[in-house]
JSON list of C-alpha atoms in Angstrom, two decimals:
[
{"chain": "R", "resi": 1, "resn": "MET", "atom": "CA", "xyz": [82.51, 31.16, 22.45]},
{"chain": "R", "resi": 2, "resn": "ASP", "atom": "CA", "xyz": [82.08, 33.27, 25.60]},
{"chain": "R", "resi": 3, "resn": "LYS", "atom": "CA", "xyz": [79.38, 32.96, 28.27]},
{"chain": "R", "resi": 4, "resn": "THR", "atom": "CA", "xyz": [77.26, 35.72, 26.79]},
{"chain": "R", "resi": 5, "resn": "GLU", "atom": "CA", "xyz": [77.15, 34.03, 23.38]},
{"chain": "R", "resi": 6, "resn": "SER", "atom": "CA", "xyz": [76.38, 30.66, 24.95]},
{"chain": "R", "resi": 7, "resn": "ALA", "atom": "CA", "xyz": [73.51, 32.19, 26.90]},
{"chain": "R", "resi": 8, "resn": "ILE", "atom": "CA", "xyz": [72.10, 33.79, 23.75]},
{"chain": "R", "resi": 9, "resn": "ILE", "atom": "CA", "xyz": [72.23, 30.45, 21.92]},
{"chain": "R", "resi": 10, "resn": "GLU", "atom": "CA", "xyz": [70.50, 28.67, 24.81]},
{"chain": "R", "resi": 11, "resn": "GLN", "atom": "CA", "xyz": [67.81, 31.37, 24.94]},
{"chain": "R", "resi": 12, "resn": "THR", "atom": "CA", "xyz": [67.32, 31.09, 21.18]},
{"chain": "R", "resi": 13, "resn": "GLU", "atom": "CA", "xyz": [67.12, 27.30, 21.28]},
{"chain": "R", "resi": 14, "resn": "ALA", "atom": "CA", "xyz": [64.39, 27.45, 23.93]},
{"chain": "R", "resi": 15, "resn": "PHE", "atom": "CA", "xyz": [62.44, 30.06, 21.96]},
{"chain": "R", "resi": 16, "resn": "VAL", "atom": "CA", "xyz": [62.69, 28.17, 18.65]},
{"chain": "R", "resi": 17, "resn": "ARG", "atom": "CA", "xyz": [61.86, 24.80, 20.22]},
{"chain": "R", "resi": 18, "resn": "ASP", "atom": "CA", "xyz": [58.62, 26.27, 21.60]},
{"chain": "R", "resi": 19, "resn": "TYR", "atom": "CA", "xyz": [57.80, 28.25, 18.46]},
{"chain": "R", "resi": 20, "resn": "MET", "atom": "CA", "xyz": [58.34, 25.35, 16.07]},
{"chain": "R", "resi": 21, "resn": "SER", "atom": "CA", "xyz": [56.02, 23.09, 18.06]},
{"chain": "R", "resi": 22, "resn": "GLN", "atom": "CA", "xyz": [53.10, 24.67, 16.17]},
{"chain": "R", "resi": 23, "resn": "TYR", "atom": "CA", "xyz": [54.45, 23.46, 12.79]},
{"chain": "R", "resi": 24, "resn": "ASP", "atom": "CA", "xyz": [54.03, 20.04, 11.20]},
{"chain": "R", "resi": 25, "resn": "CYS", "atom": "CA", "xyz": [56.93, 17.57, 11.21]},
{"chain": "R", "resi": 26, "resn": "SER", "atom": "CA", "xyz": [58.30, 18.78, 7.87]},
{"chain": "R", "resi": 27, "resn": "HIS", "atom": "CA", "xyz": [59.35, 22.00, 9.61]},
{"chain": "R", "resi": 28, "resn": "ASP", "atom": "CA", "xyz": [59.82, 20.93, 13.22]},
{"chain": "R", "resi": 29, "resn": "TYR", "atom": "CA", "xyz": [62.66, 21.50, 15.67]},
{"chain": "R", "resi": 30, "resn": "LEU", "atom": "CA", "xyz": [64.43, 18.35, 14.46]},
{"chain": "R", "resi": 31, "resn": "HIS", "atom": "CA", "xyz": [64.64, 19.96, 11.03]},
{"chain": "R", "resi": 32, "resn": "VAL", "atom": "CA", "xyz": [66.12, 23.06, 12.68]},
{"chain": "R", "resi": 33, "resn": "GLU", "atom": "CA", "xyz": [68.73, 20.96, 14.49]},
{"chain": "R", "resi": 34, "resn": "ARG", "atom": "CA", "xyz": [69.82, 19.35, 11.21]},
{"chain": "R", "resi": 35, "resn": "VAL", "atom": "CA", "xyz": [70.10, 22.74, 9.53]},
{"chain": "R", "resi": 36, "resn": "VAL", "atom": "CA", "xyz": [72.16, 24.09, 12.44]},
{"chain": "R", "resi": 37, "resn": "ARG", "atom": "CA", "xyz": [74.60, 21.16, 12.31]},
{"chain": "R", "resi": 38, "resn": "GLN", "atom": "CA", "xyz": [74.98, 21.44, 8.56]},
{"chain": "R", "resi": 39, "resn": "ALA", "atom": "CA", "xyz": [75.31, 25.23, 8.56]},
{"chain": "R", "resi": 40, "resn": "LEU", "atom": "CA", "xyz": [78.05, 25.11, 11.21]},
{"chain": "R", "resi": 41, "resn": "LYS", "atom": "CA", "xyz": [79.90, 22.41, 9.28]},
{"chain": "R", "resi": 42, "resn": "LEU", "atom": "CA", "xyz": [79.76, 24.44, 6.07]},
{"chain": "R", "resi": 43, "resn": "ALA", "atom": "CA", "xyz": [80.78, 27.57, 7.96]},
{"chain": "R", "resi": 44, "resn": "ALA", "atom": "CA", "xyz": [83.79, 25.80, 9.46]},
{"chain": "R", "resi": 45, "resn": "GLN", "atom": "CA", "xyz": [84.86, 24.74, 5.98]},
{"chain": "R", "resi": 46, "resn": "GLU", "atom": "CA", "xyz": [84.39, 28.26, 4.60]},
{"chain": "R", "resi": 47, "resn": "SER", "atom": "CA", "xyz": [86.32, 29.77, 7.52]},
{"chain": "R", "resi": 48, "resn": "THR", "atom": "CA", "xyz": [89.55, 28.15, 6.32]},
{"chain": "R", "resi": 49, "resn": "TYR", "atom": "CA", "xyz": [89.82, 30.84, 3.65]},
{"chain": "R", "resi": 50, "resn": "THR", "atom": "CA", "xyz": [87.46, 33.67, 4.66]},
{"chain": "R", "resi": 51, "resn": "HIS", "atom": "CA", "xyz": [86.06, 35.25, 7.81]},
{"chain": "R", "resi": 52, "resn": "VAL", "atom": "CA", "xyz": [82.78, 33.76, 9.02]},
{"chain": "R", "resi": 53, "resn": "ASP", "atom": "CA", "xyz": [80.76, 35.02, 11.98]},
{"chain": "R", "resi": 54, "resn": "MET", "atom": "CA", "xyz": [79.93, 31.65, 13.54]},
{"chain": "R", "resi": 55, "resn": "LEU", "atom": "CA", "xyz": [77.47, 33.14, 16.04]},
{"chain": "R", "resi": 56, "resn": "VAL", "atom": "CA", "xyz": [75.47, 34.77, 13.23]},
{"chain": "R", "resi": 57, "resn": "VAL", "atom": "CA", "xyz": [75.43, 31.45, 11.34]},
{"chain": "R", "resi": 58, "resn": "HIS", "atom": "CA", "xyz": [74.33, 29.55, 14.45]},
{"chain": "R", "resi": 59, "resn": "LEU", "atom": "CA", "xyz": [71.52, 31.95, 15.36]},
{"chain": "R", "resi": 60, "resn": "ALA", "atom": "CA", "xyz": [70.31, 32.45, 11.79]},
{"chain": "R", "resi": 61, "resn": "ALA", "atom": "CA", "xyz": [70.16, 28.67, 11.31]},
{"chain": "R", "resi": 62, "resn": "LEU", "atom": "CA", "xyz": [68.20, 28.30, 14.53]},
{"chain": "R", "resi": 63, "resn": "LEU", "atom": "CA", "xyz": [65.73, 31.02, 13.59]},
{"chain": "R", "resi": 64, "resn": "HIS", "atom": "CA", "xyz": [65.52, 30.50, 9.82]},
{"chain": "R", "resi": 65, "resn": "ASP", "atom": "CA", "xyz": [61.97, 29.07, 9.78]},
{"chain": "R", "resi": 66, "resn": "VAL", "atom": "CA", "xyz": [60.41, 31.23, 12.49]},
{"chain": "R", "resi": 67, "resn": "ASP", "atom": "CA", "xyz": [58.94, 33.75, 10.04]},
{"chain": "R", "resi": 68, "resn": "ASP", "atom": "CA", "xyz": [58.35, 31.20, 7.25]},
{"chain": "R", "resi": 69, "resn": "ALA", "atom": "CA", "xyz": [55.77, 32.62, 4.82]},
{"chain": "R", "resi": 70, "resn": "LYS", "atom": "CA", "xyz": [54.16, 29.18, 4.45]},
{"chain": "R", "resi": 71, "resn": "TYR", "atom": "CA", "xyz": [52.98, 29.34, 8.06]},
{"chain": "R", "resi": 72, "resn": "ARG", "atom": "CA", "xyz": [53.11, 32.99, 9.06]},
{"chain": "R", "resi": 73, "resn": "ASP", "atom": "CA", "xyz": [50.40, 35.63, 8.85]},
{"chain": "R", "resi": 74, "resn": "THR", "atom": "CA", "xyz": [51.93, 38.11, 6.40]},
{"chain": "R", "resi": 75, "resn": "ASN", "atom": "CA", "xyz": [50.32, 40.99, 8.30]},
{"chain": "R", "resi": 76, "resn": "THR", "atom": "CA", "xyz": [52.28, 40.36, 11.49]},
{"chain": "R", "resi": 77, "resn": "SER", "atom": "CA", "xyz": [55.57, 42.00, 12.39]},
{"chain": "R", "resi": 78, "resn": "SER", "atom": "CA", "xyz": [58.89, 40.17, 12.32]},
{"chain": "R", "resi": 79, "resn": "THR", "atom": "CA", "xyz": [58.90, 37.63, 15.13]},
{"chain": "R", "resi": 80, "resn": "VAL", "atom": "CA", "xyz": [62.66, 37.16, 14.70]},
{"chain": "R", "resi": 81, "resn": "GLY", "atom": "CA", "xyz": [63.38, 40.85, 15.17]},
{"chain": "R", "resi": 82, "resn": "ASP", "atom": "CA", "xyz": [61.14, 41.02, 18.22]},
{"chain": "R", "resi": 83, "resn": "PHE", "atom": "CA", "xyz": [62.85, 38.01, 19.78]},
{"chain": "R", "resi": 84, "resn": "LEU", "atom": "CA", "xyz": [66.40, 39.20, 19.12]},
{"chain": "R", "resi": 85, "resn": "ALA", "atom": "CA", "xyz": [65.55, 42.49, 20.83]},
{"chain": "R", "resi": 86, "resn": "THR", "atom": "CA", "xyz": [65.05, 40.51, 24.05]},
{"chain": "R", "resi": 87, "resn": "THR", "atom": "CA", "xyz": [68.57, 39.07, 23.93]},
{"chain": "R", "resi": 88, "resn": "ASN", "atom": "CA", "xyz": [71.97, 40.61, 24.64]},
{"chain": "R", "resi": 89, "resn": "LEU", "atom": "CA", "xyz": [72.95, 40.35, 20.98]},
{"chain": "R", "resi": 90, "resn": "ASP", "atom": "CA", "xyz": [74.42, 43.52, 19.52]},
{"chain": "R", "resi": 91, "resn": "THR", "atom": "CA", "xyz": [72.30, 45.49, 17.03]},
{"chain": "R", "resi": 92, "resn": "GLU", "atom": "CA", "xyz": [74.59, 44.92, 14.04]},
{"chain": "R", "resi": 93, "resn": "ARG", "atom": "CA", "xyz": [74.49, 41.14, 14.37]},
{"chain": "R", "resi": 94, "resn": "ALA", "atom": "CA", "xyz": [70.75, 41.15, 15.01]},
{"chain": "R", "resi": 95, "resn": "HIS", "atom": "CA", "xyz": [70.20, 43.17, 11.82]},
{"chain": "R", "resi": 96, "resn": "SER", "atom": "CA", "xyz": [72.38, 40.74, 9.87]},
{"chain": "R", "resi": 97, "resn": "ILE", "atom": "CA", "xyz": [70.40, 37.74, 11.13]},
{"chain": "R", "resi": 98, "resn": "VAL", "atom": "CA", "xyz": [67.05, 39.31, 10.25]},
{"chain": "R", "resi": 99, "resn": "ARG", "atom": "CA", "xyz": [68.37, 40.10, 6.77]},
{"chain": "R", "resi": 100, "resn": "ILE", "atom": "CA", "xyz": [69.67, 36.56, 6.27]},
{"chain": "R", "resi": 101, "resn": "ILE", "atom": "CA", "xyz": [66.39, 35.00, 7.31]},
{"chain": "R", "resi": 102, "resn": "ASP", "atom": "CA", "xyz": [64.45, 37.30, 5.00]},
{"chain": "R", "resi": 103, "resn": "ALA", "atom": "CA", "xyz": [66.64, 36.20, 2.06]},
{"chain": "R", "resi": 104, "resn": "VAL", "atom": "CA", "xyz": [67.15, 32.51, 2.80]},
{"chain": "R", "resi": 105, "resn": "SER", "atom": "CA", "xyz": [64.11, 30.95, 1.15]},
{"chain": "R", "resi": 106, "resn": "PHE", "atom": "CA", "xyz": [63.82, 29.46, -2.34]},
{"chain": "R", "resi": 107, "resn": "ARG", "atom": "CA", "xyz": [60.95, 31.83, -2.99]},
{"chain": "R", "resi": 108, "resn": "LYS", "atom": "CA", "xyz": [63.09, 34.90, -2.24]},
{"chain": "R", "resi": 109, "resn": "GLU", "atom": "CA", "xyz": [65.93, 33.46, -4.33]},
{"chain": "R", "resi": 110, "resn": "LEU", "atom": "CA", "xyz": [63.60, 33.13, -7.33]},
{"chain": "R", "resi": 111, "resn": "LEU", "atom": "CA", "xyz": [62.60, 36.76, -6.90]},
{"chain": "R", "resi": 112, "resn": "ALA", "atom": "CA", "xyz": [66.23, 37.85, -6.66]},
{"chain": "R", "resi": 113, "resn": "ILE", "atom": "CA", "xyz": [67.15, 35.90, -9.80]},
{"chain": "R", "resi": 114, "resn": "GLU", "atom": "CA", "xyz": [64.32, 37.51, -11.74]},
{"chain": "R", "resi": 115, "resn": "GLN", "atom": "CA", "xyz": [65.26, 40.98, -10.49]},
{"chain": "R", "resi": 116, "resn": "GLU", "atom": "CA", "xyz": [68.89, 40.36, -11.42]},
{"chain": "R", "resi": 117, "resn": "ARG", "atom": "CA", "xyz": [67.93, 39.32, -14.96]},
{"chain": "R", "resi": 118, "resn": "ALA", "atom": "CA", "xyz": [65.64, 42.34, -15.33]},
{"chain": "R", "resi": 119, "resn": "GLY", "atom": "CA", "xyz": [68.28, 44.71, -13.98]},
{"chain": "R", "resi": 120, "resn": "THR", "atom": "CA", "xyz": [65.95, 45.90, -11.21]},
{"chain": "R", "resi": 121, "resn": "MET", "atom": "CA", "xyz": [67.82, 44.56, -8.18]},
{"chain": "R", "resi": 122, "resn": "ASP", "atom": "CA", "xyz": [69.18, 47.15, -5.76]},
{"chain": "R", "resi": 123, "resn": "ALA", "atom": "CA", "xyz": [72.98, 47.31, -6.10]},
{"chain": "R", "resi": 124, "resn": "ASP", "atom": "CA", "xyz": [73.50, 47.05, -2.34]},
{"chain": "R", "resi": 125, "resn": "GLU", "atom": "CA", "xyz": [71.26, 43.99, -2.13]},
{"chain": "R", "resi": 126, "resn": "ARG", "atom": "CA", "xyz": [73.10, 42.33, -5.00]},
{"chain": "R", "resi": 127, "resn": "GLU", "atom": "CA", "xyz": [76.51, 42.96, -3.46]},
{"chain": "R", "resi": 128, "resn": "TRP", "atom": "CA", "xyz": [75.36, 41.74, -0.06]},
{"chain": "R", "resi": 129, "resn": "ARG", "atom": "CA", "xyz": [73.90, 38.50, -1.46]},
{"chain": "R", "resi": 130, "resn": "LEU", "atom": "CA", "xyz": [77.15, 37.76, -3.27]},
{"chain": "R", "resi": 131, "resn": "ALA", "atom": "CA", "xyz": [79.39, 38.61, -0.32]},
{"chain": "R", "resi": 132, "resn": "CYS", "atom": "CA", "xyz": [77.49, 37.34, 2.73]},
{"chain": "R", "resi": 133, "resn": "VAL", "atom": "CA", "xyz": [79.07, 33.96, 3.49]},
{"chain": "R", "resi": 134, "resn": "GLU", "atom": "CA", "xyz": [76.80, 33.53, 6.52]},
{"chain": "R", "resi": 135, "resn": "LEU", "atom": "CA", "xyz": [73.76, 33.66, 4.22]},
{"chain": "R", "resi": 136, "resn": "SER", "atom": "CA", "xyz": [75.37, 31.11, 1.91]},
{"chain": "R", "resi": 137, "resn": "CYS", "atom": "CA", "xyz": [76.03, 28.68, 4.77]},
{"chain": "R", "resi": 138, "resn": "VAL", "atom": "CA", "xyz": [72.52, 28.86, 6.23]},
{"chain": "R", "resi": 139, "resn": "GLN", "atom": "CA", "xyz": [70.87, 28.80, 2.81]},
{"chain": "R", "resi": 140, "resn": "ASP", "atom": "CA", "xyz": [72.87, 25.76, 1.66]},
{"chain": "R", "resi": 141, "resn": "ALA", "atom": "CA", "xyz": [72.23, 23.94, 4.94]},
{"chain": "R", "resi": 142, "resn": "ASP", "atom": "CA", "xyz": [68.49, 24.49, 4.68]},
{"chain": "R", "resi": 143, "resn": "ARG", "atom": "CA", "xyz": [68.50, 23.33, 1.06]},
{"chain": "R", "resi": 144, "resn": "LEU", "atom": "CA", "xyz": [70.50, 20.22, 1.90]},
{"chain": "R", "resi": 145, "resn": "ASP", "atom": "CA", "xyz": [67.72, 19.21, 4.28]},
{"chain": "R", "resi": 146, "resn": "ALA", "atom": "CA", "xyz": [65.20, 19.75, 1.47]},
{"chain": "R", "resi": 147, "resn": "ILE", "atom": "CA", "xyz": [66.85, 17.18, -0.81]},
{"chain": "R", "resi": 148, "resn": "GLY", "atom": "CA", "xyz": [68.05, 13.59, -0.50]},
{"chain": "R", "resi": 149, "resn": "ALA", "atom": "CA", "xyz": [66.36, 11.13, 1.84]},
{"chain": "R", "resi": 150, "resn": "PHE", "atom": "CA", "xyz": [65.22, 13.79, 4.30]},
{"chain": "R", "resi": 151, "resn": "GLY", "atom": "CA", "xyz": [63.95, 15.87, 1.40]},
{"chain": "R", "resi": 152, "resn": "VAL", "atom": "CA", "xyz": [61.78, 12.99, 0.21]},
{"chain": "R", "resi": 153, "resn": "MET", "atom": "CA", "xyz": [60.36, 12.43, 3.70]},
{"chain": "R", "resi": 154, "resn": "ARG", "atom": "CA", "xyz": [59.79, 16.12, 4.35]},
{"chain": "R", "resi": 155, "resn": "CYS", "atom": "CA", "xyz": [58.04, 16.63, 1.02]},
{"chain": "R", "resi": 156, "resn": "ALA", "atom": "CA", "xyz": [55.67, 13.77, 1.80]},
{"chain": "R", "resi": 157, "resn": "ALA", "atom": "CA", "xyz": [55.11, 15.06, 5.35]},
{"chain": "R", "resi": 158, "resn": "PHE", "atom": "CA", "xyz": [54.31, 18.59, 4.19]},
{"chain": "R", "resi": 159, "resn": "SER", "atom": "CA", "xyz": [52.00, 17.25, 1.50]},
{"chain": "R", "resi": 160, "resn": "GLY", "atom": "CA", "xyz": [50.17, 15.17, 4.07]},
{"chain": "R", "resi": 161, "resn": "ALA", "atom": "CA", "xyz": [49.80, 18.16, 6.39]},
{"chain": "R", "resi": 162, "resn": "ARG", "atom": "CA", "xyz": [48.31, 20.22, 3.53]},
{"chain": "R", "resi": 163, "resn": "ASN", "atom": "CA", "xyz": [46.23, 17.33, 2.16]},
{"chain": "R", "resi": 164, "resn": "ARG", "atom": "CA", "xyz": [48.12, 17.53, -1.13]},
{"chain": "R", "resi": 165, "resn": "PRO", "atom": "CA", "xyz": [48.04, 14.36, -3.30]},
{"chain": "R", "resi": 166, "resn": "LEU", "atom": "CA", "xyz": [51.29, 12.44, -3.45]},
{"chain": "R", "resi": 167, "resn": "HIS", "atom": "CA", "xyz": [51.25, 11.68, -7.18]},
{"chain": "R", "resi": 168, "resn": "ASN", "atom": "CA", "xyz": [49.06, 12.20, -10.21]},
{"chain": "R", "resi": 169, "resn": "PRO", "atom": "CA", "xyz": [50.47, 10.60, -13.39]},
{"chain": "R", "resi": 170, "resn": "ARG", "atom": "CA", "xyz": [48.57, 13.16, -15.48]},
{"chain": "R", "resi": 171, "resn": "ASP", "atom": "CA", "xyz": [50.56, 16.06, -13.98]},
{"chain": "R", "resi": 172, "resn": "SER", "atom": "CA", "xyz": [52.63, 17.92, -16.53]},
{"chain": "R", "resi": 173, "resn": "CYS", "atom": "CA", "xyz": [56.34, 18.41, -15.90]},
{"chain": "R", "resi": 174, "resn": "ILE", "atom": "CA", "xyz": [57.02, 21.77, -14.26]},
{"chain": "R", "resi": 175, "resn": "THR", "atom": "CA", "xyz": [60.23, 23.43, -15.37]},
{"chain": "R", "resi": 176, "resn": "GLY", "atom": "CA", "xyz": [61.52, 26.99, -15.22]},
{"chain": "R", "resi": 177, "resn": "THR", "atom": "CA", "xyz": [59.56, 27.86, -12.08]},
{"chain": "R", "resi": 178, "resn": "THR", "atom": "CA", "xyz": [58.83, 31.58, -11.78]},
{"chain": "R", "resi": 179, "resn": "TYR", "atom": "CA", "xyz": [58.43, 33.57, -8.58]},
{"chain": "R", "resi": 180, "resn": "ASP", "atom": "CA", "xyz": [54.74, 34.26, -9.22]},
{"chain": "R", "resi": 181, "resn": "ALA", "atom": "CA", "xyz": [53.99, 30.62, -10.05]},
{"chain": "R", "resi": 182, "resn": "TYR", "atom": "CA", "xyz": [55.80, 29.41, -6.94]},
{"chain": "R", "resi": 183, "resn": "VAL", "atom": "CA", "xyz": [53.95, 31.85, -4.69]},
{"chain": "R", "resi": 184, "resn": "ARG", "atom": "CA", "xyz": [50.68, 30.57, -6.16]},
{"chain": "R", "resi": 185, "resn": "GLN", "atom": "CA", "xyz": [51.85, 26.99, -5.45]},
{"chain": "R", "resi": 186, "resn": "ASP", "atom": "CA", "xyz": [50.75, 25.82, -8.91]},
{"chain": "R", "resi": 187, "resn": "SER", "atom": "CA", "xyz": [52.09, 22.29, -8.45]},
{"chain": "R", "resi": 188, "resn": "GLY", "atom": "CA", "xyz": [49.30, 19.94, -7.43]},
{"chain": "R", "resi": 189, "resn": "THR", "atom": "CA", "xyz": [51.20, 16.98, -5.99]},
{"chain": "R", "resi": 190, "resn": "ALA", "atom": "CA", "xyz": [54.20, 16.06, -3.89]},
{"chain": "R", "resi": 191, "resn": "VAL", "atom": "CA", "xyz": [55.95, 14.51, -6.90]},
{"chain": "R", "resi": 192, "resn": "ALA", "atom": "CA", "xyz": [55.37, 17.63, -9.00]},
{"chain": "R", "resi": 193, "resn": "HIS", "atom": "CA", "xyz": [57.12, 19.63, -6.26]},
{"chain": "R", "resi": 194, "resn": "PHE", "atom": "CA", "xyz": [60.35, 17.80, -7.07]},
{"chain": "R", "resi": 195, "resn": "ASN", "atom": "CA", "xyz": [60.44, 19.34, -10.54]},
{"chain": "R", "resi": 196, "resn": "GLU", "atom": "CA", "xyz": [59.07, 22.65, -9.30]},
{"chain": "R", "resi": 197, "resn": "LYS", "atom": "CA", "xyz": [61.75, 23.07, -6.63]},
{"chain": "R", "resi": 198, "resn": "LEU", "atom": "CA", "xyz": [63.70, 20.18, -5.17]},
{"chain": "R", "resi": 199, "resn": "LEU", "atom": "CA", "xyz": [65.54, 19.08, -8.32]},
{"chain": "R", "resi": 200, "resn": "GLN", "atom": "CA", "xyz": [66.74, 22.66, -8.83]},
{"chain": "R", "resi": 201, "resn": "LEU", "atom": "CA", "xyz": [68.43, 23.04, -5.44]},
{"chain": "R", "resi": 202, "resn": "ALA", "atom": "CA", "xyz": [71.73, 21.24, -6.09]},
{"chain": "R", "resi": 203, "resn": "SER", "atom": "CA", "xyz": [72.55, 23.70, -8.86]},
{"chain": "R", "resi": 204, "resn": "MET", "atom": "CA", "xyz": [71.79, 26.64, -6.55]},
{"chain": "R", "resi": 205, "resn": "MET", "atom": "CA", "xyz": [74.28, 25.79, -3.80]},
{"chain": "R", "resi": 206, "resn": "LYS", "atom": "CA", "xyz": [76.72, 28.57, -2.91]},
{"chain": "R", "resi": 207, "resn": "THR", "atom": "CA", "xyz": [79.41, 26.95, -0.74]},
{"chain": "R", "resi": 208, "resn": "GLU", "atom": "CA", "xyz": [81.89, 24.39, -2.02]},
{"chain": "R", "resi": 209, "resn": "GLY", "atom": "CA", "xyz": [80.93, 21.96, 0.74]},
{"chain": "R", "resi": 210, "resn": "GLY", "atom": "CA", "xyz": [77.26, 22.41, -0.04]},
{"chain": "R", "resi": 211, "resn": "LYS", "atom": "CA", "xyz": [77.85, 21.75, -3.73]},
{"chain": "R", "resi": 212, "resn": "ARG", "atom": "CA", "xyz": [79.72, 18.51, -2.97]},
{"chain": "R", "resi": 213, "resn": "GLU", "atom": "CA", "xyz": [77.16, 17.20, -0.50]},
{"chain": "R", "resi": 214, "resn": "ALA", "atom": "CA", "xyz": [74.22, 18.12, -2.71]},
{"chain": "R", "resi": 215, "resn": "GLN", "atom": "CA", "xyz": [75.32, 15.88, -5.57]},
{"chain": "R", "resi": 216, "resn": "GLY", "atom": "CA", "xyz": [74.72, 12.59, -3.79]},
{"chain": "R", "resi": 217, "resn": "ARG", "atom": "CA", "xyz": [71.41, 13.80, -2.39]},
{"chain": "R", "resi": 218, "resn": "HIS", "atom": "CA", "xyz": [70.27, 14.98, -5.82]},
{"chain": "R", "resi": 219, "resn": "GLU", "atom": "CA", "xyz": [71.14, 11.62, -7.36]},
{"chain": "R", "resi": 220, "resn": "PHE", "atom": "CA", "xyz": [69.19, 9.84, -4.62]},
{"chain": "R", "resi": 221, "resn": "MET", "atom": "CA", "xyz": [66.07, 11.88, -5.48]},
{"chain": "R", "resi": 222, "resn": "CYS", "atom": "CA", "xyz": [66.49, 11.02, -9.16]},
{"chain": "R", "resi": 223, "resn": "ARG", "atom": "CA", "xyz": [66.61, 7.31, -8.31]},
{"chain": "R", "resi": 224, "resn": "PHE", "atom": "CA", "xyz": [63.58, 7.70, -6.05]},
{"chain": "R", "resi": 225, "resn": "LEU", "atom": "CA", "xyz": [61.56, 9.40, -8.78]},
{"chain": "R", "resi": 226, "resn": "GLU", "atom": "CA", "xyz": [62.55, 6.75, -11.29]},
{"chain": "R", "resi": 227, "resn": "GLN", "atom": "CA", "xyz": [61.11, 4.18, -8.88]},
{"chain": "R", "resi": 228, "resn": "VAL", "atom": "CA", "xyz": [57.94, 6.26, -8.49]},
{"chain": "R", "resi": 229, "resn": "ASP", "atom": "CA", "xyz": [57.54, 6.31, -12.26]},
{"chain": "R", "resi": 230, "resn": "ALA", "atom": "CA", "xyz": [58.12, 2.57, -12.51]},
{"chain": "R", "resi": 231, "resn": "GLU", "atom": "CA", "xyz": [55.54, 1.80, -9.83]},
{"chain": "R", "resi": 232, "resn": "ALA", "atom": "CA", "xyz": [52.99, 4.32, -11.09]},
{"chain": "R", "resi": 233, "resn": "GLY", "atom": "CA", "xyz": [53.36, 2.98, -14.62]},
{"chain": "R", "resi": 234, "resn": "PHE", "atom": "CA", "xyz": [52.85, -0.66, -13.68]},
{"chain": "R", "resi": 235, "resn": "GLY", "atom": "CA", "xyz": [49.71, -1.75, -15.52]},
{"chain": "R", "resi": 236, "resn": "ALA", "atom": "CA", "xyz": [49.28, 1.69, -17.11]},
{"chain": "R", "resi": 237, "resn": "ASP", "atom": "CA", "xyz": [51.93, 2.09, -19.82]},
{"chain": "R", "resi": 238, "resn": "GLY", "atom": "CA", "xyz": [52.96, 5.65, -20.62]},
{"chain": "R", "resi": 239, "resn": "ASN", "atom": "CA", "xyz": [51.50, 7.36, -17.54]},
{"chain": "R", "resi": 240, "resn": "GLY", "atom": "CA", "xyz": [54.89, 8.40, -16.25]},
{"chain": "R", "resi": 241, "resn": "GLU", "atom": "CA", "xyz": [56.44, 9.28, -19.60]},
{"chain": "R", "resi": 242, "resn": "GLN", "atom": "CA", "xyz": [56.02, 13.05, -19.47]},
{"chain": "R", "resi": 243, "resn": "ARG", "atom": "CA", "xyz": [57.44, 13.50, -15.98]},
{"chain": "R", "resi": 244, "resn": "GLU", "atom": "CA", "xyz": [60.28, 11.12, -16.74]},
{"chain": "R", "resi": 245, "resn": "ARG", "atom": "CA", "xyz": [61.42, 13.42, -19.52]},
{"chain": "R", "resi": 246, "resn": "GLY", "atom": "CA", "xyz": [61.52, 16.29, -17.03]},
{"chain": "R", "resi": 247, "resn": "LEU", "atom": "CA", "xyz": [63.45, 14.20, -14.55]},
{"chain": "R", "resi": 248, "resn": "GLU", "atom": "CA", "xyz": [66.00, 13.23, -17.20]},
{"chain": "R", "resi": 249, "resn": "THR", "atom": "CA", "xyz": [66.51, 16.90, -18.07]},
{"chain": "R", "resi": 250, "resn": "HIS", "atom": "CA", "xyz": [67.28, 17.74, -14.44]},
{"chain": "R", "resi": 251, "resn": "ALA", "atom": "CA", "xyz": [69.48, 14.70, -13.94]},
{"chain": "R", "resi": 252, "resn": "ASN", "atom": "CA", "xyz": [71.63, 15.62, -16.91]},
{"chain": "R", "resi": 253, "resn": "THR", "atom": "CA", "xyz": [72.35, 19.10, -15.53]},
{"chain": "R", "resi": 254, "resn": "HIS", "atom": "CA", "xyz": [74.12, 17.87, -12.41]}
]
């Protein structure tokens, strides 16, 4: 890494650290640091058999939550694009980073899956999603931090920040989440969010390293939810039965 690239990374770190200070602890700068470490590790593994632009991975991982739709006014322009224009990064890499960040979320992945099934996805977009290893590394890294022990803590933290209940034993099991349903945020509790999203992520990993690491984290969440069911059902037989069936379905697919 040359001095120019190091300076760009330092500038980006300072920008992201300040920007993320407005978010709750489920999406803070510590989350960004974990995603960066994991993305770079996955990228190093992928680079043993294909070319990976490590600077693009590093910067996209740093910036991946800056324009997060959960926090951002949808009427504002791209903060990421505006920031990158202030750096010495070349235009081609800057465009790639903006494109990665726009595609990285679970919400956008659901939309892409539905478009693919309907045959409405743009051919260039489809080819890029399949071929862009930098997207795969950043996407997998972000999803790894959404599952396992950190996933459990972050889900609870986000729920607390949004005043969302942690658990309601009368919640129905959510499976087959659609793009429209996810945008509406139909799930009412933190525990329901596991079935809505978190238990799906291990099967959506793109890199080999991400797939391997996701398995243990997925199994941890399954054990955690089994404990939730056991505790919620104490003194109220049957309350957790419906969600347990959904959990078993997910557990058997991994």
